[in-house]
PDB file of C-alpha atoms in Angstrom:
ATOM      1  CA  MET N  49      93.546  97.051 125.856  1.00 95.00           C
ATOM      2  CA  ILE N  50      96.883  96.611 126.899  1.00 98.00           C
ATOM      3  CA  LEU N  51      98.045  98.583 130.019  1.00 98.00           C
ATOM      4  CA  THR N  52     101.008 100.573 130.446  1.00 98.00           C
ATOM      5  CA  VAL N  53     102.197 101.308 134.148  1.00 98.00           C
ATOM      6  CA  THR N  54     104.961 103.853 134.324  1.00 97.00           C
ATOM      7  CA  LEU N  55     105.127 104.505 137.943  1.00 97.00           C
ATOM      8  CA  ASN N  56     107.557 107.544 137.895  1.00 95.00           C
ATOM      9  CA  THR N  57     106.141 109.744 135.422  1.00 94.00           C
ATOM     10  CA  ALA N  58     107.482 112.800 133.930  1.00 94.00           C
ATOM     11  CA  LEU N  59     107.169 116.106 132.127  1.00 93.00           C
ATOM     12  CA  ASP N  60     109.660 115.343 129.408  1.00 87.00           C
ATOM     13  CA  ILE N  61     110.943 119.082 127.982  1.00 89.00           C
ATOM     14  CA  THR N  62     113.410 119.242 124.606  1.00 86.00           C
ATOM     15  CA  TYR N  63     115.769 121.977 124.531  1.00 89.00           C
ATOM     16  CA  ARG N  64     116.916 122.385 121.056  1.00 88.00           C
ATOM     17  CA  VAL N  65     120.484 124.873 120.674  1.00 91.00           C
ATOM     18  CA  PRO N  66     122.973 125.266 117.912  1.00 92.00           C
ATOM     19  CA  VAL N  67     125.424 123.839 119.675  1.00 91.00           C
ATOM     20  CA  LEU N  68     125.830 122.859 123.344  1.00 89.00           C
ATOM     21  CA  ARG N  69     128.856 124.377 125.313  1.00 88.00           C
ATOM     22  CA  PRO N  70     130.016 123.103 129.025  1.00 86.00           C
ATOM     23  CA  HIS N  71     129.674 125.998 130.971  1.00 86.00           C
ATOM     24  CA  GLY N  72     128.386 128.427 128.243  1.00 85.00           C
ATOM     25  CA  SER N  73     125.039 130.299 128.393  1.00 88.00           C
ATOM     26  CA  HIS N  74     122.861 129.121 125.643  1.00 89.00           C
ATOM     27  CA  ARG N  75     120.212 130.503 123.100  1.00 90.00           C
ATOM     28  CA  VAL N  76     117.264 127.876 122.623  1.00 89.00           C
ATOM     29  CA  SER N  77     115.516 127.684 119.564  1.00 89.00           C
ATOM     30  CA  ALA N  78     112.701 125.959 120.424  1.00 88.00           C
ATOM     31  CA  VAL N  79     111.229 124.395 122.729  1.00 86.00           C
ATOM     32  CA  VAL N  80     108.321 120.970 123.164  1.00 85.00           C
ATOM     33  CA  GLU N  81     107.080 119.187 125.729  1.00 88.00           C
ATOM     34  CA  ARG N  82     105.251 115.790 126.437  1.00 87.00           C
ATOM     35  CA  PRO N  83     103.801 113.893 128.797  1.00 91.00           C
ATOM     36  CA  GLY N  84     106.728 111.266 129.887  1.00 88.00           C
ATOM     37  CA  GLY N  85     108.136 108.307 131.972  1.00 91.00           C
ATOM     38  CA  LYS N  86     108.437 105.036 129.854  1.00 93.00           C
ATOM     39  CA  GLY N  87     104.625 103.864 130.097  1.00 95.00           C
ATOM     40  CA  LEU N  88     103.639 106.885 128.809  1.00 95.00           C
ATOM     41  CA  ASN N  89     106.299 106.845 126.107  1.00 93.00           C
ATOM     42  CA  VAL N  90     105.107 103.248 125.360  1.00 95.00           C
ATOM     43  CA  ALA N  91     101.726 104.375 125.391  1.00 96.00           C
ATOM     44  CA  ARG N  92     102.047 107.105 122.601  1.00 93.00           C
ATOM     45  CA  VAL N  93     103.752 104.517 120.047  1.00 94.00           C
ATOM     46  CA  LEU N  94     101.087 101.645 120.583  1.00 96.00           C
ATOM     47  CA  ALA N  95      98.329 104.142 120.341  1.00 95.00           C
ATOM     48  CA  ALA N  96      99.636 105.570 117.046  1.00 93.00           C
ATOM     49  CA  LEU N  97     100.023 102.057 115.821  1.00 94.00           C
ATOM     50  CA  GLY N  98      96.266 101.767 116.035  1.00 94.00           C
ATOM     51  CA  HIS N  99      96.211  99.979 119.622  1.00 97.00           C
ATOM     52  CA  GLU N 100      93.722 101.220 122.302  1.00 96.00           C
ATOM     53  CA  VAL N 101      95.912 102.105 125.587  1.00 97.00           C
ATOM     54  CA  THR N 102      95.571 102.965 129.036  1.00 98.00           C
ATOM     55  CA  VAL N 103      98.166 104.334 131.062  1.00 98.00           C
ATOM     56  CA  THR N 104      98.525 103.841 134.890  1.00 98.00           C
ATOM     57  CA  GLY N 105     101.265 105.425 137.778  1.00 97.00           C
ATOM     58  CA  PHE N 106     101.873 108.019 139.623  1.00 97.00           C
ATOM     59  CA  VAL N 107     101.197 112.097 138.568  1.00 96.00           C
ATOM     60  CA  GLY N 108     101.180 115.165 141.467  1.00 95.00           C
ATOM     61  CA  GLY N 109     101.276 118.425 141.739  1.00 94.00           C
ATOM     62  CA  ALA N 110     101.088 121.148 138.718  1.00 94.00           C
ATOM     63  CA  THR N 111     103.714 119.112 135.997  1.00 94.00           C
ATOM     64  CA  GLY N 112     101.071 116.378 137.295  1.00 94.00           C
ATOM     65  CA  ARG N 113      98.522 118.319 135.803  1.00 95.00           C
ATOM     66  CA  VAL N 114     100.203 119.515 132.487  1.00 94.00           C
ATOM     67  CA  VAL N 115     100.832 115.649 132.005  1.00 95.00           C
ATOM     68  CA  GLN N 116      97.453 114.817 132.387  1.00 95.00           C
ATOM     69  CA  GLU N 117      95.933 117.587 130.239  1.00 94.00           C
ATOM     70  CA  GLN N 118      98.485 116.507 127.580  1.00 93.00           C
ATOM     71  CA  LEU N 119      97.459 113.634 127.419  1.00 92.00           C
ATOM     72  CA  ALA N 120      93.818 113.902 127.219  1.00 92.00           C
ATOM     73  CA  GLY N 121      94.531 115.044 122.894  1.00 86.00           C
ATOM     74  CA  VAL N 122      96.306 111.823 122.735  1.00 91.00           C
ATOM     75  CA  PRO N 123      93.705 109.877 120.591  1.00 93.00           C
ATOM     76  CA  GLY N 124      93.860 106.290 121.616  1.00 94.00           C
ATOM     77  CA  VAL N 125      95.057 106.999 125.619  1.00 96.00           C
ATOM     78  CA  GLY N 126      93.393 106.274 128.272  1.00 96.00           C
ATOM     79  CA  ASP N 127      94.254 107.915 131.833  1.00 96.00           C
ATOM     80  CA  ALA N 128      94.020 105.880 134.871  1.00 97.00           C
ATOM     81  CA  LEU N 129      96.620 107.685 136.370  1.00 97.00           C
ATOM     82  CA  MET N 130      96.771 107.706 140.452  1.00 96.00           C
ATOM     83  CA  PRO N 131      97.108 111.166 142.472  1.00 95.00           C
ATOM     84  CA  VAL N 132     100.056 111.404 144.737  1.00 96.00           C
ATOM     85  CA  ALA N 133     100.787 114.136 147.151  1.00 95.00           C
ATOM     86  CA  GLY N 134     104.128 114.974 145.793  1.00 94.00           C
ATOM     87  CA  ALA N 135     105.056 116.478 142.684  1.00 94.00           C
ATOM     88  CA  THR N 136     105.085 114.597 139.205  1.00 95.00           C
ATOM     89  CA  ARG N 137     109.367 114.932 138.148  1.00 94.00           C
ATOM     90  CA  ARG N 138     110.329 116.728 135.450  1.00 92.00           C
ATOM     91  CA  THR N 139     112.964 115.229 132.198  1.00 88.00           C
ATOM     92  CA  ILE N 140     115.431 117.408 130.433  1.00 87.00           C
ATOM     93  CA  ALA N 141     117.432 116.739 127.464  1.00 83.00           C
ATOM     94  CA  VAL N 142     119.004 119.275 125.066  1.00 88.00           C
ATOM     95  CA  VAL N 143     119.554 118.172 121.665  1.00 84.00           C
ATOM     96  CA  ASP N 144     123.207 120.110 120.033  1.00 86.00           C
ATOM     97  CA  GLU N 145     121.796 120.695 116.081  1.00 83.00           C
ATOM     98  CA  ARG N 146     125.346 120.138 114.877  1.00 87.00           C
ATOM     99  CA  THR N 147     126.115 117.175 115.913  1.00 84.00           C
ATOM    100  CA  GLY N 148     122.232 115.563 116.637  1.00 75.00           C
ATOM    101  CA  ASP N 149     123.274 114.146 120.146  1.00 81.00           C
ATOM    102  CA  THR N 150     121.589 114.746 123.401  1.00 81.00           C
ATOM    103  CA  THR N 151     122.205 115.440 126.947  1.00 86.00           C
ATOM    104  CA  GLN N 152     119.407 114.334 129.475  1.00 85.00           C
ATOM    105  CA  LEU N 153     119.326 115.596 133.022  1.00 87.00           C
ATOM    106  CA  ASN N 154     116.639 113.270 134.868  1.00 87.00           C
ATOM    107  CA  GLU N 155     115.013 114.851 137.857  1.00 87.00           C
ATOM    108  CA  PRO N 156     113.957 112.205 141.017  1.00 86.00           C
ATOM    109  CA  GLY N 157     110.453 111.896 141.818  1.00 88.00           C
ATOM    110  CA  PRO N 158     108.066 111.973 144.435  1.00 93.00           C
ATOM    111  CA  ALA N 159     107.881 110.604 147.386  1.00 94.00           C
ATOM    112  CA  VAL N 160     105.088 108.359 147.287  1.00 96.00           C
ATOM    113  CA  MET N 161     103.117 107.158 150.777  1.00 97.00           C
ATOM    114  CA  PRO N 162     102.037 103.669 151.764  1.00 96.00           C
ATOM    115  CA  ALA N 163      98.406 105.084 151.565  1.00 97.00           C
ATOM    116  CA  GLU N 164      99.228 105.456 148.065  1.00 97.00           C
ATOM    117  CA  TRP N 165     101.132 102.586 146.883  1.00 97.00           C
ATOM    118  CA  SER N 166      98.723 100.464 148.232  1.00 97.00           C
ATOM    119  CA  ALA N 167      95.603 102.404 146.938  1.00 97.00           C
ATOM    120  CA  PHE N 168      97.840 102.072 143.220  1.00 97.00           C
ATOM    121  CA  GLN N 169      97.840  98.215 144.103  1.00 97.00           C
ATOM    122  CA  GLU N 170      94.352  97.847 144.418  1.00 97.00           C
ATOM    123  CA  ALA N 171      93.663  99.490 141.336  1.00 97.00           C
ATOM    124  CA  TYR N 172      95.874  97.853 139.465  1.00 98.00           C
ATOM    125  CA  GLU N 173      94.280  94.454 140.345  1.00 97.00           C
ATOM    126  CA  ASP N 174      91.009  96.013 139.088  1.00 97.00           C
ATOM    127  CA  LEU N 175      92.605  96.749 135.275  1.00 98.00           C
ATOM    128  CA  VAL N 176      95.032  93.983 134.243  1.00 98.00           C
ATOM    129  CA  PRO N 177      91.690  91.382 133.721  1.00 97.00           C
ATOM    130  CA  ALA N 178      90.857  93.667 131.011  1.00 97.00           C
ATOM    131  CA  ALA N 179      94.463  94.224 129.320  1.00 98.00           C
ATOM    132  CA  SER N 180      95.331  91.577 126.486  1.00 98.00           C
ATOM    133  CA  ALA N 181      98.995  92.571 127.986  1.00 98.00           C
ATOM    134  CA  VAL N 182     100.538  94.647 130.562  1.00 98.00           C
ATOM    135  CA  ALA N 183     104.223  96.072 130.160  1.00 98.00           C
ATOM    136  CA  LEU N 184     105.764  97.318 133.533  1.00 98.00           C
ATOM    137  CA  CYS N 185     108.453 100.564 132.898  1.00 96.00           C
ATOM    138  CA  GLY N 186     111.052 102.823 134.075  1.00 94.00           C
ATOM    139  CA  SER N 187     112.075 103.675 137.704  1.00 93.00           C
ATOM    140  CA  LEU N 188     110.519 103.585 141.192  1.00 95.00           C
ATOM    141  CA  PRO N 189     110.143 106.573 142.629  1.00 94.00           C
ATOM    142  CA  PRO N 190     111.160 107.127 146.193  1.00 93.00           C
ATOM    143  CA  GLY N 191     108.259 105.088 149.112  1.00 94.00           C
ATOM    144  CA  VAL N 192     107.770 102.286 145.932  1.00 96.00           C
ATOM    145  CA  PRO N 193     109.223  99.207 147.531  1.00 96.00           C
ATOM    146  CA  VAL N 194     112.279  97.679 145.707  1.00 96.00           C
ATOM    147  CA  GLY N 195     109.900  94.645 144.872  1.00 96.00           C
ATOM    148  CA  ALA N 196     107.170  96.107 143.433  1.00 97.00           C
ATOM    149  CA  TYR N 197     107.530  95.155 140.174  1.00 98.00           C
ATOM    150  CA  ALA N 198     108.283  91.681 141.321  1.00 98.00           C
ATOM    151  CA  GLY N 199     104.396  91.809 142.959  1.00 97.00           C
ATOM    152  CA  LEU N 200     102.609  93.524 139.494  1.00 98.00           C
ATOM    153  CA  VAL N 201     104.360  90.845 137.177  1.00 98.00           C
ATOM    154  CA  ARG N 202     102.709  88.000 140.150  1.00 98.00           C
ATOM    155  CA  THR N 203      99.627  89.510 139.380  1.00 98.00           C
ATOM    156  CA  ALA N 204      99.494  90.127 135.883  1.00 98.00           C
ATOM    157  CA  ARG N 205     100.694  86.568 135.796  1.00 96.00           C
ATOM    158  CA  THR N 206      97.507  84.976 138.124  1.00 97.00           C
ATOM    159  CA  ALA N 207      95.356  86.851 135.659  1.00 97.00           C
ATOM    160  CA  ASN N 208      96.503  85.034 132.463  1.00 97.00           C
ATOM    161  CA  VAL N 209      97.779  88.116 131.314  1.00 98.00           C
ATOM    162  CA  PRO N 210     100.720  88.507 129.297  1.00 98.00           C
ATOM    163  CA  VAL N 211     103.842  91.205 131.129  1.00 98.00           C
ATOM    164  CA  LEU N 212     106.794  92.644 129.864  1.00 98.00           C
ATOM    165  CA  LEU N 213     109.104  94.070 132.517  1.00 98.00           C
ATOM    166  CA  ASP N 214     110.983  97.483 131.110  1.00 97.00           C
ATOM    167  CA  THR N 215     113.478  98.407 134.537  1.00 96.00           C
ATOM    168  CA  GLY N 216     117.326  97.607 135.877  1.00 94.00           C
ATOM    169  CA  GLY N 217     119.156  97.460 138.589  1.00 94.00           C
ATOM    170  CA  GLU N 218     117.638  95.507 141.594  1.00 96.00           C
ATOM    171  CA  PRO N 219     114.223  96.253 140.579  1.00 96.00           C
ATOM    172  CA  LEU N 220     115.040  94.149 137.859  1.00 96.00           C
ATOM    173  CA  ARG N 221     116.620  91.255 139.676  1.00 96.00           C
ATOM    174  CA  ARG N 222     113.699  90.690 142.046  1.00 97.00           C
ATOM    175  CA  GLY N 223     111.369  91.325 139.159  1.00 97.00           C
ATOM    176  CA  VAL N 224     112.688  88.698 136.854  1.00 96.00           C
ATOM    177  CA  ALA N 225     112.592  86.026 139.881  1.00 96.00           C
ATOM    178  CA  ALA N 226     108.677  86.652 139.407  1.00 97.00           C
ATOM    179  CA  ARG N 227     108.821  85.605 135.967  1.00 97.00           C
ATOM    180  CA  PRO N 228     107.897  87.934 132.931  1.00 97.00           C
ATOM    181  CA  ASP N 229     107.114  86.888 129.935  1.00 97.00           C
ATOM    182  CA  ILE N 230     109.284  89.034 128.673  1.00 97.00           C
ATOM    183  CA  VAL N 231     112.299  91.532 129.990  1.00 97.00           C
ATOM    184  CA  LYS N 232     114.110  94.215 127.619  1.00 96.00           C
ATOM    185  CA  PRO N 233     117.020  95.621 129.643  1.00 95.00           C
ATOM    186  CA  ASN N 234     120.093  97.853 127.465  1.00 91.00           C
ATOM    187  CA  ALA N 235     123.185  95.956 127.149  1.00 91.00           C
ATOM    188  CA  ASP N 236     124.666  97.716 130.669  1.00 92.00           C
ATOM    189  CA  GLU N 237     120.885  96.681 132.807  1.00 94.00           C
ATOM    190  CA  LEU N 238     121.701  92.945 131.619  1.00 92.00           C
ATOM    191  CA  ALA N 239     125.826  93.132 132.278  1.00 93.00           C
ATOM    192  CA  GLU N 240     124.582  94.208 136.118  1.00 93.00           C
ATOM    193  CA  LEU N 241     121.460  91.573 135.982  1.00 93.00           C
ATOM    194  CA  THR N 242     124.104  88.662 135.412  1.00 93.00           C
ATOM    195  CA  GLY N 243     127.913  89.833 135.731  1.00 92.00           C
ATOM    196  CA  SER N 244     128.169  88.583 131.663  1.00 89.00           C
ATOM    197  CA  HIS N 245     128.956  91.795 129.458  1.00 88.00           C
ATOM    198  CA  GLU N 246     128.702  88.991 126.561  1.00 90.00           C
ATOM    199  CA  PRO N 247     125.044  89.991 125.656  1.00 88.00           C
ATOM    200  CA  LEU N 248     124.270  86.061 124.144  1.00 87.00           C
ATOM    201  CA  ARG N 249     125.313  84.837 127.333  1.00 91.00           C
ATOM    202  CA  ALA N 250     123.874  87.546 129.166  1.00 92.00           C
ATOM    203  CA  THR N 251     120.362  87.079 127.342  1.00 91.00           C
ATOM    204  CA  GLN N 252     120.362  82.975 128.330  1.00 91.00           C
ATOM    205  CA  ASP N 253     121.479  83.647 132.057  1.00 92.00           C
ATOM    206  CA  ALA N 254     118.587  86.091 132.736  1.00 93.00           C
ATOM    207  CA  ARG N 255     116.327  83.412 131.238  1.00 94.00           C
ATOM    208  CA  ARG N 256     117.564  80.800 134.235  1.00 93.00           C
ATOM    209  CA  ARG N 257     116.872  83.622 136.634  1.00 94.00           C
ATOM    210  CA  GLY N 258     113.119  83.772 135.596  1.00 94.00           C
ATOM    211  CA  ALA N 259     112.383  85.354 131.983  1.00 95.00           C
ATOM    212  CA  ARG N 260     110.192  83.462 129.807  1.00 96.00           C
ATOM    213  CA  ALA N 261     112.622  85.520 127.210  1.00 96.00           C
ATOM    214  CA  VAL N 262     114.711  87.944 127.096  1.00 96.00           C
ATOM    215  CA  VAL N 263     114.848  90.696 124.775  1.00 96.00           C
ATOM    216  CA  ALA N 264     118.361  93.663 125.172  1.00 94.00           C
ATOM    217  CA  SER N 265     118.584  96.292 123.298  1.00 91.00           C
ATOM    218  CA  LEU N 266     121.914  97.015 122.083  1.00 89.00           C
ATOM    219  CA  GLY N 267     121.978 100.613 120.798  1.00 83.00           C
ATOM    220  CA  PRO N 268     123.476 100.914 117.632  1.00 83.00           C
ATOM    221  CA  GLU N 269     123.410  97.812 117.154  1.00 86.00           C
ATOM    222  CA  GLY N 270     120.537  96.740 117.233  1.00 89.00           C
ATOM    223  CA  LEU N 271     118.629  93.717 119.444  1.00 94.00           C
ATOM    224  CA  LEU N 272     119.330  90.100 120.786  1.00 94.00           C
ATOM    225  CA  ALA N 273     116.244  88.017 121.629  1.00 95.00           C
ATOM    226  CA  ALA N 274     116.527  84.358 123.615  1.00 94.00           C
ATOM    227  CA  ALA N 275     112.963  82.601 123.259  1.00 94.00           C
ATOM    228  CA  PRO N 276     111.523  79.842 123.778  1.00 93.00           C
ATOM    229  CA  GLU N 277     110.807  79.709 120.590  1.00 92.00           C
ATOM    230  CA  GLY N 278     113.895  80.093 119.210  1.00 92.00           C
ATOM    231  CA  ARG N 279     116.855  82.962 119.308  1.00 94.00           C
ATOM    232  CA  TRP N 280     117.231  85.980 116.815  1.00 95.00           C
ATOM    233  CA  ARG N 281     119.910  89.266 116.096  1.00 94.00           C
ATOM    234  CA  ALA N 282     117.887  92.393 114.095  1.00 93.00           C
ATOM    235  CA  VAL N 283     120.342  95.159 113.331  1.00 91.00           C
ATOM    236  CA  PRO N 284     118.889  98.624 111.874  1.00 89.00           C
ATOM    237  CA  PRO N 285     119.733  98.912 108.020  1.00 85.00           C
ATOM    238  CA  ALA N 286     122.464 102.236 109.224  1.00 73.00           C
ATOM    239  CA  ARG N 287     123.491 104.020 112.302  1.00 73.00           C
ATOM    240  CA  VAL N 288     121.465 107.357 112.604  1.00 68.00           C
ATOM    241  CA  HIS N 289     122.661 110.438 115.000  1.00 67.00           C
ATOM    242  CA  GLY N 290     119.722 112.353 116.519  1.00 64.00           C
ATOM    243  CA  ASN N 291     117.585 111.942 120.199  1.00 63.00           C
ATOM    244  CA  PRO N 292     117.947 108.567 121.820  1.00 67.00           C
ATOM    245  CA  THR N 293     115.096 109.407 124.563  1.00 70.00           C
ATOM    246  CA  GLY N 294     112.424 106.608 123.888  1.00 77.00           C
ATOM    247  CA  ALA N 295     114.192 104.888 121.574  1.00 85.00           C
ATOM    248  CA  GLY N 296     113.862 101.705 123.607  1.00 88.00           C
ATOM    249  CA  ASP N 297     110.153 102.362 125.010  1.00 93.00           C
ATOM    250  CA  SER N 298     109.337 102.157 121.267  1.00 93.00           C
ATOM    251  CA  VAL N 299     110.672  99.041 121.345  1.00 95.00           C
ATOM    252  CA  VAL N 300     108.972  97.759 123.743  1.00 96.00           C
ATOM    253  CA  ALA N 301     105.765  99.452 121.798  1.00 96.00           C
ATOM    254  CA  GLY N 302     106.953  97.310 118.871  1.00 96.00           C
ATOM    255  CA  LEU N 303     107.566  94.145 121.442  1.00 97.00           C
ATOM    256  CA  LEU N 304     104.204  94.449 122.580  1.00 97.00           C
ATOM    257  CA  SER N 305     101.969  95.410 119.819  1.00 96.00           C
ATOM    258  CA  GLY N 306     103.622  92.404 117.604  1.00 96.00           C
ATOM    259  CA  LEU N 307     102.549  90.409 120.970  1.00 96.00           C
ATOM    260  CA  VAL N 308      98.864  90.731 120.940  1.00 97.00           C
ATOM    261  CA  GLU N 309      98.962  90.615 117.250  1.00 96.00           C
ATOM    262  CA  HIS N 310     100.653  86.901 117.635  1.00 95.00           C
ATOM    263  CA  LEU N 311     103.413  88.035 115.082  1.00 95.00           C
ATOM    264  CA  PRO N 312     106.153  85.835 115.281  1.00 95.00           C
ATOM    265  CA  TRP N 313     109.522  86.878 116.409  1.00 95.00           C
ATOM    266  CA  PRO N 314     110.903  88.022 113.677  1.00 95.00           C
ATOM    267  CA  ASP N 315     108.227  89.964 112.820  1.00 95.00           C
ATOM    268  CA  ARG N 316     108.088  91.200 116.464  1.00 96.00           C
ATOM    269  CA  LEU N 317     111.672  92.044 116.251  1.00 96.00           C
ATOM    270  CA  ALA N 318     111.894  93.744 113.003  1.00 94.00           C
ATOM    271  CA  ARG N 319     109.419  95.816 114.376  1.00 95.00           C
ATOM    272  CA  ALA N 320     110.625  97.100 117.320  1.00 95.00           C
ATOM    273  CA  THR N 321     114.140  98.262 115.269  1.00 93.00           C
ATOM    274  CA  ALA N 322     112.341  99.913 112.823  1.00 91.00           C
ATOM    275  CA  LEU N 323     110.283 101.669 116.115  1.00 92.00           C
ATOM    276  CA  SER N 324     113.561 102.465 117.820  1.00 90.00           C
ATOM    277  CA  VAL N 325     115.235 103.899 114.631  1.00 87.00           C
ATOM    278  CA  ALA N 326     112.420 106.187 113.110  1.00 85.00           C
ATOM    279  CA  THR N 327     112.562 107.442 117.020  1.00 86.00           C
ATOM    280  CA  VAL N 328     115.967 108.355 117.055  1.00 82.00           C
ATOM    281  CA  LEU N 329     115.133 110.494 114.134  1.00 77.00           C
ATOM    282  CA  SER N 330     112.007 112.065 116.088  1.00 73.00           C
ATOM    283  CA  PRO N 331     112.767 115.470 117.346  1.00 67.00           C
ATOM    284  CA  VAL N 332     110.599 114.323 120.700  1.00 65.00           C
ATOM    285  CA  ALA N 333     110.596 111.152 122.613  1.00 62.00           C
ATOM    286  CA  GLY N 334     107.248 108.854 122.320  1.00 64.00           C
ATOM    287  CA  GLU N 335     107.043 109.998 118.504  1.00 77.00           C
ATOM    288  CA  PHE N 336     107.502 108.098 115.154  1.00 84.00           C
ATOM    289  CA  ASP N 337     108.301 109.570 111.890  1.00 81.00           C
ATOM    290  CA  ARG N 338     105.433 107.151 109.749  1.00 84.00           C
ATOM    291  CA  ALA N 339     106.756 107.440 106.810  1.00 83.00           C
ATOM    292  CA  VAL N 340     110.863 107.043 108.074  1.00 84.00           C
ATOM    293  CA  TYR N 341     109.493 103.370 109.947  1.00 86.00           C
ATOM    294  CA  GLU N 342     107.538 101.997 106.989  1.00 85.00           C
ATOM    295  CA  GLU N 343     110.738 102.181 105.238  1.00 86.00           C
ATOM    296  CA  LEU N 344     113.351 101.037 107.153  1.00 86.00           C
ATOM    297  CA  LEU N 345     110.602  98.264 108.674  1.00 86.00           C
ATOM    298  CA  GLY N 346     111.904  96.343 105.304  1.00 86.00           C
ATOM    299  CA  ARG N 347     114.847  96.526 105.296  1.00 88.00           C
ATOM    300  CA  VAL N 348     116.198  95.431 109.215  1.00 88.00           C
ATOM    301  CA  ALA N 349     118.399  92.334 109.543  1.00 85.00           C
ATOM    302  CA  VAL N 350     116.994  89.659 111.196  1.00 89.00           C
ATOM    303  CA  THR N 351     118.448  86.538 111.716  1.00 88.00           C
ATOM    304  CA  GLY N 352     118.212  83.715 113.978  1.00 88.00           C
ATOM    305  CA  GLU N 353     117.435  80.142 114.902  1.00 78.00           C
ATOM    306  CA  VAL N 354     114.231  78.408 115.448  1.00 72.00           C
ATOM    307  CA  THR N 355     114.603  75.964 118.547  1.00 72.00           C
ATOM    308  CA  ALA N 356     113.264  72.365 118.199  1.00 50.00           C
ATOM    309  CA  ALA N 357     110.297  71.682 119.455  1.00 44.00           C
TER     310      ALA N 357
END
């Protein structure tokens, strides 16, 4: 079982419009709702790859009930979400059908009370020992301590369960210091963490700060990985236009699935890159076209070097 943690869950709502014009009125051609938040997107992709997944985090209010009702229909995904008094947020993606570009609107999450955070920590400690890997994903809702991920990383490490961290800002800085097995920042998050806008230098700096391995998501430029075993670059076969929401989450799913399947790094990176592109081409986050993914997988270029033992 792979455990994904989404402290700031969401209901992802995707609107499609023929053309998106600022200050204009729009007729929506299609609406899709899905359980969202980074870890829930990761879980759906992992389940589609054949892995058993348990999701945990916070849900609340009418929106939270919709999230849980829809999760119940996803094969391979178990629900261990914790209730809170506040309401789960919504995220709105507006897709311009003419250009394929997407505009994203993210609501803040519910305020989490100290007692709710304590209850979650206890439940998490019970879930971790049964996991083959843990993914800690996304932003922190109001009320959750900024060092929350650092503590959750340490809990996983104490249980000898590999842990991947995917967040940004101060939660990333503190979480890296707790020595996660993998961190997956995007280019902006990596630059904010290290102060360097040169990706190779920044990934090496992030490792010095505590991460065992760093996989930087560089958007259309692919992935850059620095690990004890070596350094690699994975480049997608072509630039694509579509809905980028969830593309980074598919990278996490590819990395985690490769980790628990004991794949070598180049194969993990090829899978993560192909999944990311297939997700951009999917109409909603947390889904990918399997035929597109399988066709892309063999065309991802992975180059690099293995570190001498």
